[in-house]
Amino acid sequence: MNPMAQGEEPVLPNSLCYLNGEFIPLCDAKVSVLDRGFIFGDGVYEVLPAYNGHIFRFEEHLARLDRSLGELRIPNPLSKEAWLQIARRLIQDLVSTTAVPNQLIYIQVTRGVAPRDHVMLPGLKPTVFVMCGEMKLASAAQRTQGVACVTASDFRWEKAHIKSTSLLGAVFARQISADAGALETVMFRGEFLSEAAASNVWVVKNGVVIGPPKDNLVLEGIRFNLIEDICREQGIPFELRRITRAEVLEADELMLSSATKEVLPVTLLDGQPVGRGASRGLPGPVYQRLYAGYQMAKTIQSI
């Protein structure tokens, strides 16, 4: 893709989106400049993957949306059934016009429109926005060769468990890896692993899959429970606890997980191959088992 010239406006798609009760072309959607999402980043979002039009782990995504909204004291403006109907209509429109095989549904809810004031004003009507686009999954080369990541300090706020639209910290973090020609930035709070810019991070050591604890310092990815379930089914030991920087650097395997990455092997970290022995710098056997289990889950956990 050629870079845009400075000042050139991007061409926005004309696929349908949902905004405050209406289905309109995405290129025509507008919100007030006094929307608190625009002024303060005062809102939350969710990203739901759909495979061949079937939404993956819908209940779990809606539960996380509820948790994020609850933290911001924003009432969920729609029922679960209404969210599902909106998502399915947008998927149907996208598939009928572009025939993309897999889709991403983006949901955003902000506190709404009000005169600028830092206080969480009660009684505002939330702004509700939903769009649907193509989901681009990891390439075959990334799966067979693994991906490169770099490390950095986690300089973001300490409420990372909220899936907030205030993403400037994540933007900065992701740019670190982009500038280095890497896929992701693996971050540490002090000497302990937190997460990557837009992914959760998993360590494999001596056959055990280890992830950070579910607390306010990481966003609990939808794949947290999924990977635990797959490990249980596969007989792979699973553990959530604080993980030191040394453990990450000395891992037998290192993996990322997210909606688009699913589970993806990291084979190069800060320019050094990950792992040891014959599998050093290559996707490892635990990754292979988790990826196979993930593909199986997609066939039975999508609606």
PDB file of C-alpha atoms in Angstrom:
ATOM      1  CA  MET A   1       0.000   0.000   0.000  1.00  0.00           C
ATOM      2  CA  ASN A   2       1.407   3.377  -0.982  1.00  0.00           C
ATOM      3  CA  PRO A   3       1.635   5.957   1.838  1.00  0.00           C
ATOM      4  CA  MET A   4      -0.863   8.776   1.620  1.00  0.00           C
ATOM      5  CA  ALA A   5       0.365  12.216   0.701  1.00  0.00           C
ATOM      6  CA  GLN A   6       0.358  14.719   3.544  1.00  0.00           C
ATOM      7  CA  GLY A   7      -3.063  16.296   3.916  1.00  0.00           C
ATOM      8  CA  GLU A   8      -4.720  13.716   1.674  1.00  0.00           C
ATOM      9  CA  GLU A   9      -7.973  12.382   3.092  1.00  0.00           C
ATOM     10  CA  PRO A  10      -8.488   8.610   3.126  1.00  0.00           C
ATOM     11  CA  VAL A  11     -11.314   7.115   1.121  1.00  0.00           C
ATOM     12  CA  LEU A  12     -13.768   5.658   3.624  1.00  0.00           C
ATOM     13  CA  PRO A  13     -15.861   2.590   2.808  1.00  0.00           C
ATOM     14  CA  ASN A  14     -19.567   2.926   2.098  1.00  0.00           C
ATOM     15  CA  SER A  15     -20.497  -0.304   3.866  1.00  0.00           C
ATOM     16  CA  LEU A  16     -23.247  -0.070   6.455  1.00  0.00           C
ATOM     17  CA  CYS A  17     -22.592   0.867  10.054  1.00  0.00           C
ATOM     18  CA  TYR A  18     -24.911   1.348  13.029  1.00  0.00           C
ATOM     19  CA  LEU A  19     -24.977   4.719  14.781  1.00  0.00           C
ATOM     20  CA  ASN A  20     -27.461   5.614  17.481  1.00  0.00           C
ATOM     21  CA  GLY A  21     -30.328   3.542  16.159  1.00  0.00           C
ATOM     22  CA  GLU A  22     -29.734   3.975  12.426  1.00  0.00           C
ATOM     23  CA  PHE A  23     -28.008   1.918   9.746  1.00  0.00           C
ATOM     24  CA  ILE A  24     -26.137   4.312   7.457  1.00  0.00           C
ATOM     25  CA  PRO A  25     -23.102   4.206   5.133  1.00  0.00           C
ATOM     26  CA  LEU A  26     -19.918   4.304   7.172  1.00  0.00           C
ATOM     27  CA  CYS A  27     -18.565   7.172   5.079  1.00  0.00           C
ATOM     28  CA  ASP A  28     -21.572   9.305   6.117  1.00  0.00           C
ATOM     29  CA  ALA A  29     -21.500   8.578   9.866  1.00  0.00           C
ATOM     30  CA  LYS A  30     -20.979  11.643  12.099  1.00  0.00           C
ATOM     31  CA  VAL A  31     -20.906  12.315  15.841  1.00  0.00           C
ATOM     32  CA  SER A  32     -20.913  15.577  17.784  1.00  0.00           C
ATOM     33  CA  VAL A  33     -17.605  17.285  18.506  1.00  0.00           C
ATOM     34  CA  LEU A  34     -18.806  17.421  22.118  1.00  0.00           C
ATOM     35  CA  ASP A  35     -19.179  13.669  22.344  1.00  0.00           C
ATOM     36  CA  ARG A  36     -17.181  12.649  25.411  1.00  0.00           C
ATOM     37  CA  GLY A  37     -15.580   9.876  23.389  1.00  0.00           C
ATOM     38  CA  PHE A  38     -14.060  12.546  21.148  1.00  0.00           C
ATOM     39  CA  ILE A  39     -13.203  15.014  23.927  1.00  0.00           C
ATOM     40  CA  PHE A  40     -12.006  12.635  26.664  1.00  0.00           C
ATOM     41  CA  GLY A  41     -11.796   9.148  25.160  1.00  0.00           C
ATOM     42  CA  ASP A  42     -14.617   8.473  27.632  1.00  0.00           C
ATOM     43  CA  GLY A  43     -15.884   5.206  26.233  1.00  0.00           C
ATOM     44  CA  VAL A  44     -15.222   1.519  25.712  1.00  0.00           C
ATOM     45  CA  TYR A  45     -15.062  -0.825  22.751  1.00  0.00           C
ATOM     46  CA  GLU A  46     -15.177  -4.478  21.779  1.00  0.00           C
ATOM     47  CA  VAL A  47     -13.921  -6.333  18.717  1.00  0.00           C
ATOM     48  CA  LEU A  48     -15.724  -9.562  17.824  1.00  0.00           C
ATOM     49  CA  PRO A  49     -14.301 -11.954  15.216  1.00  0.00           C
ATOM     50  CA  ALA A  50     -16.647 -13.769  12.836  1.00  0.00           C
ATOM     51  CA  TYR A  51     -15.632 -16.746  10.721  1.00  0.00           C
ATOM     52  CA  ASN A  52     -17.684 -17.148   7.543  1.00  0.00           C
ATOM     53  CA  GLY A  53     -20.313 -14.918   9.112  1.00  0.00           C
ATOM     54  CA  HIS A  54     -20.473 -16.775  12.437  1.00  0.00           C
ATOM     55  CA  ILE A  55     -19.482 -14.741  15.503  1.00  0.00           C
ATOM     56  CA  PHE A  56     -16.874 -16.398  17.727  1.00  0.00           C
ATOM     57  CA  ARG A  57     -17.461 -16.448  21.508  1.00  0.00           C
ATOM     58  CA  PHE A  58     -20.206 -13.834  21.345  1.00  0.00           C
ATOM     59  CA  GLU A  59     -21.290 -14.328  24.969  1.00  0.00           C
ATOM     60  CA  GLU A  60     -17.757 -13.816  26.268  1.00  0.00           C
ATOM     61  CA  HIS A  61     -17.281 -10.604  24.268  1.00  0.00           C
ATOM     62  CA  LEU A  62     -20.580  -9.182  25.493  1.00  0.00           C
ATOM     63  CA  ALA A  63     -19.672 -10.087  29.075  1.00  0.00           C
ATOM     64  CA  ARG A  64     -16.409  -8.130  28.745  1.00  0.00           C
ATOM     65  CA  LEU A  65     -18.284  -5.197  27.228  1.00  0.00           C
ATOM     66  CA  ASP A  66     -20.550  -5.239  30.295  1.00  0.00           C
ATOM     67  CA  ARG A  67     -17.528  -5.270  32.608  1.00  0.00           C
ATOM     68  CA  SER A  68     -15.902  -2.324  30.856  1.00  0.00           C
ATOM     69  CA  LEU A  69     -19.135  -0.324  30.813  1.00  0.00           C
ATOM     70  CA  GLY A  70     -19.638  -1.067  34.497  1.00  0.00           C
ATOM     71  CA  GLU A  71     -16.190   0.313  35.328  1.00  0.00           C
ATOM     72  CA  LEU A  72     -17.126   3.556  33.542  1.00  0.00           C
ATOM     73  CA  ARG A  73     -20.604   3.653  35.123  1.00  0.00           C
ATOM     74  CA  ILE A  74     -22.220   3.632  31.700  1.00  0.00           C
ATOM     75  CA  PRO A  75     -25.375   1.515  31.459  1.00  0.00           C
ATOM     76  CA  ASN A  76     -25.359  -0.993  28.629  1.00  0.00           C
ATOM     77  CA  PRO A  77     -27.657   0.727  26.112  1.00  0.00           C
ATOM     78  CA  LEU A  78     -28.762  -2.454  24.308  1.00  0.00           C
ATOM     79  CA  SER A  79     -29.820  -5.977  25.127  1.00  0.00           C
ATOM     80  CA  LYS A  80     -27.714  -8.972  24.148  1.00  0.00           C
ATOM     81  CA  GLU A  81     -30.292  -9.848  21.475  1.00  0.00           C
ATOM     82  CA  ALA A  82     -30.141  -6.321  20.024  1.00  0.00           C
ATOM     83  CA  TRP A  83     -26.342  -6.399  19.814  1.00  0.00           C
ATOM     84  CA  LEU A  84     -26.520  -9.748  18.041  1.00  0.00           C
ATOM     85  CA  GLN A  85     -29.103  -8.524  15.524  1.00  0.00           C
ATOM     86  CA  ILE A  86     -27.028  -5.435  14.713  1.00  0.00           C
ATOM     87  CA  ALA A  87     -23.853  -7.480  14.256  1.00  0.00           C
ATOM     88  CA  ARG A  88     -25.551 -10.022  12.033  1.00  0.00           C
ATOM     89  CA  ARG A  89     -27.089  -7.353   9.798  1.00  0.00           C
ATOM     90  CA  LEU A  90     -23.712  -5.635   9.339  1.00  0.00           C
ATOM     91  CA  ILE A  91     -22.028  -8.953   8.586  1.00  0.00           C
ATOM     92  CA  GLN A  92     -24.713  -9.799   6.051  1.00  0.00           C
ATOM     93  CA  ASP A  93     -24.302  -6.423   4.330  1.00  0.00           C
ATOM     94  CA  LEU A  94     -20.511  -6.746   4.180  1.00  0.00           C
ATOM     95  CA  VAL A  95     -20.604 -10.291   2.845  1.00  0.00           C
ATOM     96  CA  SER A  96     -23.232  -9.421   0.221  1.00  0.00           C
ATOM     97  CA  THR A  97     -21.205  -6.486  -1.109  1.00  0.00           C
ATOM     98  CA  THR A  98     -17.600  -7.691  -0.735  1.00  0.00           C
ATOM     99  CA  ALA A  99     -17.718 -11.467  -0.100  1.00  0.00           C
ATOM    100  CA  VAL A 100     -14.940 -11.265   2.492  1.00  0.00           C
ATOM    101  CA  PRO A 101     -14.597 -14.675   4.199  1.00  0.00           C
ATOM    102  CA  ASN A 102     -14.027 -13.491   7.769  1.00  0.00           C
ATOM    103  CA  GLN A 103     -15.244 -10.374   9.520  1.00  0.00           C
ATOM    104  CA  LEU A 104     -14.489  -8.144  12.507  1.00  0.00           C
ATOM    105  CA  ILE A 105     -17.335  -6.401  14.314  1.00  0.00           C
ATOM    106  CA  TYR A 106     -16.239  -3.252  16.137  1.00  0.00           C
ATOM    107  CA  ILE A 107     -18.508  -1.968  18.924  1.00  0.00           C
ATOM    108  CA  GLN A 108     -17.971   1.391  20.622  1.00  0.00           C
ATOM    109  CA  VAL A 109     -20.039   2.962  23.383  1.00  0.00           C
ATOM    110  CA  THR A 110     -19.225   6.407  24.779  1.00  0.00           C
ATOM    111  CA  ARG A 111     -20.832   8.289  27.646  1.00  0.00           C
ATOM    112  CA  GLY A 112     -22.553  10.593  25.150  1.00  0.00           C
ATOM    113  CA  VAL A 113     -22.729  14.292  24.319  1.00  0.00           C
ATOM    114  CA  ALA A 114     -22.447  17.023  26.964  1.00  0.00           C
ATOM    115  CA  PRO A 115     -20.707  20.343  27.631  1.00  0.00           C
ATOM    116  CA  ARG A 116     -17.040  19.711  28.381  1.00  0.00           C
ATOM    117  CA  ASP A 117     -16.615  18.778  32.045  1.00  0.00           C
ATOM    118  CA  HIS A 118     -14.354  16.105  33.512  1.00  0.00           C
ATOM    119  CA  VAL A 119     -17.038  14.882  35.929  1.00  0.00           C
ATOM    120  CA  MET A 120     -18.959  11.757  34.873  1.00  0.00           C
ATOM    121  CA  LEU A 121     -22.295  13.459  34.286  1.00  0.00           C
ATOM    122  CA  PRO A 122     -25.203  11.104  35.041  1.00  0.00           C
ATOM    123  CA  GLY A 123     -28.171  10.503  32.781  1.00  0.00           C
ATOM    124  CA  LEU A 124     -26.477  11.081  29.422  1.00  0.00           C
ATOM    125  CA  LYS A 125     -27.599   9.101  26.403  1.00  0.00           C
ATOM    126  CA  PRO A 126     -24.684   6.868  25.369  1.00  0.00           C
ATOM    127  CA  THR A 127     -23.394   7.096  21.819  1.00  0.00           C
ATOM    128  CA  VAL A 128     -23.536   3.646  20.203  1.00  0.00           C
ATOM    129  CA  PHE A 129     -21.482   2.835  17.123  1.00  0.00           C
ATOM    130  CA  VAL A 130     -20.957  -0.513  15.393  1.00  0.00           C
ATOM    131  CA  MET A 131     -19.097  -1.260  12.163  1.00  0.00           C
ATOM    132  CA  CYS A 132     -17.970  -4.376  10.354  1.00  0.00           C
ATOM    133  CA  GLY A 133     -14.873  -4.950   8.273  1.00  0.00           C
ATOM    134  CA  GLU A 134     -12.662  -7.663   6.894  1.00  0.00           C
ATOM    135  CA  MET A 135     -10.685  -9.692   9.437  1.00  0.00           C
ATOM    136  CA  LYS A 136      -7.149 -10.267   8.196  1.00  0.00           C
ATOM    137  CA  LEU A 137      -5.685 -13.312   9.905  1.00  0.00           C
ATOM    138  CA  ALA A 138      -2.019 -14.180  10.328  1.00  0.00           C
ATOM    139  CA  SER A 139      -0.335 -15.355   7.153  1.00  0.00           C
ATOM    140  CA  ALA A 140       0.868 -18.884   6.479  1.00  0.00           C
ATOM    141  CA  ALA A 141       4.462 -17.595   6.642  1.00  0.00           C
ATOM    142  CA  GLN A 142       3.879 -16.096  10.089  1.00  0.00           C
ATOM    143  CA  ARG A 143       2.510 -19.408  11.319  1.00  0.00           C
ATOM    144  CA  THR A 144       5.348 -21.524   9.932  1.00  0.00           C
ATOM    145  CA  GLN A 145       8.189 -19.097  10.720  1.00  0.00           C
ATOM    146  CA  GLY A 146       6.853 -17.184  13.712  1.00  0.00           C
ATOM    147  CA  VAL A 147       7.025 -13.420  14.209  1.00  0.00           C
ATOM    148  CA  ALA A 148       9.463 -10.897  15.650  1.00  0.00           C
ATOM    149  CA  CYS A 149       8.724  -8.734  18.699  1.00  0.00           C
ATOM    150  CA  VAL A 150      10.587  -6.124  20.720  1.00  0.00           C
ATOM    151  CA  THR A 151      10.377  -5.284  24.421  1.00  0.00           C
ATOM    152  CA  ALA A 152       9.583  -2.003  26.153  1.00  0.00           C
ATOM    153  CA  SER A 153       8.481  -0.619  29.486  1.00  0.00           C
ATOM    154  CA  ASP A 154       4.719  -0.507  30.015  1.00  0.00           C
ATOM    155  CA  PHE A 155       4.140   3.228  30.409  1.00  0.00           C
ATOM    156  CA  ARG A 156       0.324   3.064  30.245  1.00  0.00           C
ATOM    157  CA  TRP A 157      -2.172   3.694  33.024  1.00  0.00           C
ATOM    158  CA  GLU A 158      -2.997   1.140  35.732  1.00  0.00           C
ATOM    159  CA  LYS A 159      -6.548   0.371  34.631  1.00  0.00           C
ATOM    160  CA  ALA A 160      -5.568  -1.779  31.677  1.00  0.00           C
ATOM    161  CA  HIS A 161      -8.420  -4.194  32.464  1.00  0.00           C
ATOM    162  CA  ILE A 162     -10.865  -1.674  30.946  1.00  0.00           C
ATOM    163  CA  LYS A 163     -11.142  -1.959  27.160  1.00  0.00           C
ATOM    164  CA  SER A 164     -11.087   1.800  26.874  1.00  0.00           C
ATOM    165  CA  THR A 165     -11.115   3.902  23.720  1.00  0.00           C
ATOM    166  CA  SER A 166      -8.296   5.938  25.305  1.00  0.00           C
ATOM    167  CA  LEU A 167      -5.641   4.078  23.329  1.00  0.00           C
ATOM    168  CA  LEU A 168      -2.817   6.584  22.921  1.00  0.00           C
ATOM    169  CA  GLY A 169      -0.576   4.471  25.166  1.00  0.00           C
ATOM    170  CA  ALA A 170      -1.212   1.429  22.981  1.00  0.00           C
ATOM    171  CA  VAL A 171      -0.573   3.529  19.869  1.00  0.00           C
ATOM    172  CA  PHE A 172       2.813   4.610  21.231  1.00  0.00           C
ATOM    173  CA  ALA A 173       3.638   1.040  22.237  1.00  0.00           C
ATOM    174  CA  ARG A 174       2.707  -0.418  18.859  1.00  0.00           C
ATOM    175  CA  GLN A 175       4.729   2.263  17.076  1.00  0.00           C
ATOM    176  CA  ILE A 176       7.847   1.076  18.909  1.00  0.00           C
ATOM    177  CA  SER A 177       7.580  -2.299  17.186  1.00  0.00           C
ATOM    178  CA  ALA A 178       6.515  -0.779  13.875  1.00  0.00           C
ATOM    179  CA  ASP A 179       9.620   1.416  13.858  1.00  0.00           C
ATOM    180  CA  ALA A 180      11.738  -1.686  14.545  1.00  0.00           C
ATOM    181  CA  GLY A 181      10.090  -3.725  11.783  1.00  0.00           C
ATOM    182  CA  ALA A 182       8.528  -6.079  14.352  1.00  0.00           C
ATOM    183  CA  LEU A 183       4.944  -7.254  14.770  1.00  0.00           C
ATOM    184  CA  GLU A 184       4.378  -6.426  18.436  1.00  0.00           C
ATOM    185  CA  THR A 185       5.798  -4.766  21.540  1.00  0.00           C
ATOM    186  CA  VAL A 186       6.049  -7.010  24.598  1.00  0.00           C
ATOM    187  CA  MET A 187       5.793  -4.789  27.681  1.00  0.00           C
ATOM    188  CA  PHE A 188       6.964  -5.010  31.274  1.00  0.00           C
ATOM    189  CA  ARG A 189       5.876  -3.135  34.378  1.00  0.00           C
ATOM    190  CA  GLY A 190       9.163  -3.015  36.225  1.00  0.00           C
ATOM    191  CA  GLU A 191      10.505  -6.570  36.047  1.00  0.00           C
ATOM    192  CA  PHE A 192       7.181  -8.285  35.351  1.00  0.00           C
ATOM    193  CA  LEU A 193       5.425  -9.082  32.069  1.00  0.00           C
ATOM    194  CA  SER A 194       2.141  -7.288  31.437  1.00  0.00           C
ATOM    195  CA  GLU A 195       1.004  -7.644  27.812  1.00  0.00           C
ATOM    196  CA  ALA A 196       1.738  -6.481  24.293  1.00  0.00           C
ATOM    197  CA  ALA A 197       0.402  -3.338  22.633  1.00  0.00           C
ATOM    198  CA  ALA A 198      -2.632  -5.127  21.178  1.00  0.00           C
ATOM    199  CA  SER A 199      -2.197  -8.733  22.318  1.00  0.00           C
ATOM    200  CA  ASN A 200      -1.859 -10.914  25.364  1.00  0.00           C
ATOM    201  CA  VAL A 201       1.485 -12.675  25.839  1.00  0.00           C
ATOM    202  CA  TRP A 202       2.053 -16.306  26.842  1.00  0.00           C
ATOM    203  CA  VAL A 203       5.222 -18.025  28.021  1.00  0.00           C
ATOM    204  CA  VAL A 204       5.936 -21.753  27.746  1.00  0.00           C
ATOM    205  CA  LYS A 205       8.517 -23.215  30.100  1.00  0.00           C
ATOM    206  CA  ASN A 206       9.100 -26.930  30.653  1.00  0.00           C
ATOM    207  CA  GLY A 207       5.782 -27.706  28.960  1.00  0.00           C
ATOM    208  CA  VAL A 208       3.733 -25.309  31.130  1.00  0.00           C
ATOM    209  CA  VAL A 209       1.711 -22.478  29.538  1.00  0.00           C
ATOM    210  CA  ILE A 210       2.051 -19.405  31.774  1.00  0.00           C
ATOM    211  CA  GLY A 211       0.211 -16.099  31.543  1.00  0.00           C
ATOM    212  CA  PRO A 212      -0.001 -12.969  33.721  1.00  0.00           C
ATOM    213  CA  PRO A 213      -2.732 -12.896  36.392  1.00  0.00           C
ATOM    214  CA  LYS A 214      -6.160 -11.416  35.658  1.00  0.00           C
ATOM    215  CA  ASP A 215      -5.925  -8.055  37.368  1.00  0.00           C
ATOM    216  CA  ASN A 216      -6.031  -4.345  36.619  1.00  0.00           C
ATOM    217  CA  LEU A 217      -2.625  -4.386  34.908  1.00  0.00           C
ATOM    218  CA  VAL A 218      -3.685  -6.367  31.824  1.00  0.00           C
ATOM    219  CA  LEU A 219      -6.724  -6.580  29.611  1.00  0.00           C
ATOM    220  CA  GLU A 220      -8.231 -10.010  30.103  1.00  0.00           C
ATOM    221  CA  GLY A 221      -8.337 -11.186  26.538  1.00  0.00           C
ATOM    222  CA  ILE A 222     -11.209 -13.403  25.446  1.00  0.00           C
ATOM    223  CA  ARG A 223      -8.542 -16.004  24.753  1.00  0.00           C
ATOM    224  CA  PHE A 224      -7.519 -16.223  28.444  1.00  0.00           C
ATOM    225  CA  ASN A 225     -10.258 -18.707  29.287  1.00  0.00           C
ATOM    226  CA  LEU A 226     -10.128 -20.230  25.813  1.00  0.00           C
ATOM    227  CA  ILE A 227      -6.428 -21.068  26.082  1.00  0.00           C
ATOM    228  CA  GLU A 228      -6.996 -22.454  29.573  1.00  0.00           C
ATOM    229  CA  ASP A 229      -9.795 -24.645  28.181  1.00  0.00           C
ATOM    230  CA  ILE A 230      -7.612 -25.865  25.310  1.00  0.00           C
ATOM    231  CA  CYS A 231      -4.775 -26.647  27.723  1.00  0.00           C
ATOM    232  CA  ARG A 232      -7.138 -28.642  29.915  1.00  0.00           C
ATOM    233  CA  GLU A 233      -8.421 -30.619  26.927  1.00  0.00           C
ATOM    234  CA  GLN A 234      -4.879 -31.228  25.655  1.00  0.00           C
ATOM    235  CA  GLY A 235      -3.455 -32.131  29.052  1.00  0.00           C
ATOM    236  CA  ILE A 236      -1.089 -29.132  29.027  1.00  0.00           C
ATOM    237  CA  PRO A 237      -0.316 -27.579  32.446  1.00  0.00           C
ATOM    238  CA  PHE A 238      -1.636 -24.004  32.689  1.00  0.00           C
ATOM    239  CA  GLU A 239      -0.782 -21.291  35.194  1.00  0.00           C
ATOM    240  CA  LEU A 240      -1.536 -17.585  35.733  1.00  0.00           C
ATOM    241  CA  ARG A 241       1.009 -15.695  37.854  1.00  0.00           C
ATOM    242  CA  ARG A 242       3.563 -12.911  37.791  1.00  0.00           C
ATOM    243  CA  ILE A 243       6.172 -13.620  35.103  1.00  0.00           C
ATOM    244  CA  THR A 244       9.612 -12.068  35.362  1.00  0.00           C
ATOM    245  CA  ARG A 245      11.527 -10.500  32.510  1.00  0.00           C
ATOM    246  CA  ALA A 246      14.136 -13.250  32.848  1.00  0.00           C
ATOM    247  CA  GLU A 247      11.455 -15.923  32.389  1.00  0.00           C
ATOM    248  CA  VAL A 248      10.278 -14.253  29.190  1.00  0.00           C
ATOM    249  CA  LEU A 249      13.805 -13.972  27.817  1.00  0.00           C
ATOM    250  CA  GLU A 250      14.536 -17.602  28.720  1.00  0.00           C
ATOM    251  CA  ALA A 251      11.194 -19.039  27.554  1.00  0.00           C
ATOM    252  CA  ASP A 252      11.036 -22.294  25.634  1.00  0.00           C
ATOM    253  CA  GLU A 253       8.205 -20.779  23.596  1.00  0.00           C
ATOM    254  CA  LEU A 254       6.584 -17.358  23.451  1.00  0.00           C
ATOM    255  CA  MET A 255       3.149 -16.650  21.976  1.00  0.00           C
ATOM    256  CA  LEU A 256       0.720 -13.811  21.312  1.00  0.00           C
ATOM    257  CA  SER A 257      -3.052 -14.056  21.341  1.00  0.00           C
ATOM    258  CA  SER A 258      -5.746 -11.715  20.061  1.00  0.00           C
ATOM    259  CA  ALA A 259      -8.843 -11.789  17.873  1.00  0.00           C
ATOM    260  CA  THR A 260      -6.883 -11.539  14.620  1.00  0.00           C
ATOM    261  CA  LYS A 261      -3.710 -13.338  15.720  1.00  0.00           C
ATOM    262  CA  GLU A 262      -5.686 -16.147  17.380  1.00  0.00           C
ATOM    263  CA  VAL A 263      -2.561 -17.699  18.910  1.00  0.00           C
ATOM    264  CA  LEU A 264       0.699 -16.859  17.168  1.00  0.00           C
ATOM    265  CA  PRO A 265       4.320 -17.922  17.856  1.00  0.00           C
ATOM    266  CA  VAL A 266       7.004 -15.351  18.642  1.00  0.00           C
ATOM    267  CA  THR A 267      10.329 -16.696  17.397  1.00  0.00           C
ATOM    268  CA  LEU A 268      12.485 -13.568  17.608  1.00  0.00           C
ATOM    269  CA  LEU A 269      12.564 -11.190  20.597  1.00  0.00           C
ATOM    270  CA  ASP A 270      14.794  -8.111  20.550  1.00  0.00           C
ATOM    271  CA  GLY A 271      16.719  -9.726  17.711  1.00  0.00           C
ATOM    272  CA  GLN A 272      17.390 -12.961  19.611  1.00  0.00           C
ATOM    273  CA  PRO A 273      15.854 -16.350  18.733  1.00  0.00           C
ATOM    274  CA  VAL A 274      13.280 -17.622  21.224  1.00  0.00           C
ATOM    275  CA  GLY A 275      13.649 -21.099  22.705  1.00  0.00           C
ATOM    276  CA  ARG A 276      16.373 -23.667  22.932  1.00  0.00           C
ATOM    277  CA  GLY A 277      17.594 -26.808  21.202  1.00  0.00           C
ATOM    278  CA  ALA A 278      16.215 -27.903  17.850  1.00  0.00           C
ATOM    279  CA  SER A 279      13.163 -25.640  18.093  1.00  0.00           C
ATOM    280  CA  ARG A 280      15.142 -22.484  18.881  1.00  0.00           C
ATOM    281  CA  GLY A 281      13.880 -19.684  16.664  1.00  0.00           C
ATOM    282  CA  LEU A 282      11.005 -21.848  15.373  1.00  0.00           C
ATOM    283  CA  PRO A 283       7.340 -22.318  16.379  1.00  0.00           C
ATOM    284  CA  GLY A 284       7.304 -24.882  19.176  1.00  0.00           C
ATOM    285  CA  PRO A 285       5.253 -28.005  19.864  1.00  0.00           C
ATOM    286  CA  VAL A 286       2.999 -26.397  22.493  1.00  0.00           C
ATOM    287  CA  TYR A 287       2.061 -23.661  20.034  1.00  0.00           C
ATOM    288  CA  GLN A 288       1.163 -26.293  17.451  1.00  0.00           C
ATOM    289  CA  ARG A 289      -1.193 -27.999  19.906  1.00  0.00           C
ATOM    290  CA  LEU A 290      -2.802 -24.735  21.021  1.00  0.00           C
ATOM    291  CA  TYR A 291      -3.323 -23.599  17.441  1.00  0.00           C
ATOM    292  CA  ALA A 292      -4.950 -26.918  16.511  1.00  0.00           C
ATOM    293  CA  GLY A 293      -7.213 -26.660  19.559  1.00  0.00           C
ATOM    294  CA  TYR A 294      -8.112 -23.104  18.628  1.00  0.00           C
ATOM    295  CA  GLN A 295      -9.215 -24.167  15.144  1.00  0.00           C
ATOM    296  CA  MET A 296     -11.413 -26.840  16.689  1.00  0.00           C
ATOM    297  CA  ALA A 297     -12.960 -24.294  19.066  1.00  0.00           C
ATOM    298  CA  LYS A 298     -13.880 -22.039  16.150  1.00  0.00           C
ATOM    299  CA  THR A 299     -16.109 -24.747  14.724  1.00  0.00           C
ATOM    300  CA  ILE A 300     -18.138 -25.225  17.929  1.00  0.00           C
ATOM    301  CA  GLN A 301     -18.097 -21.795  19.633  1.00  0.00           C
ATOM    302  CA  SER A 302     -19.424 -19.595  16.851  1.00  0.00           C
ATOM    303  CA  ILE A 303     -23.029 -18.520  16.335  1.00  0.00           C
TER     304      ILE A 303
END
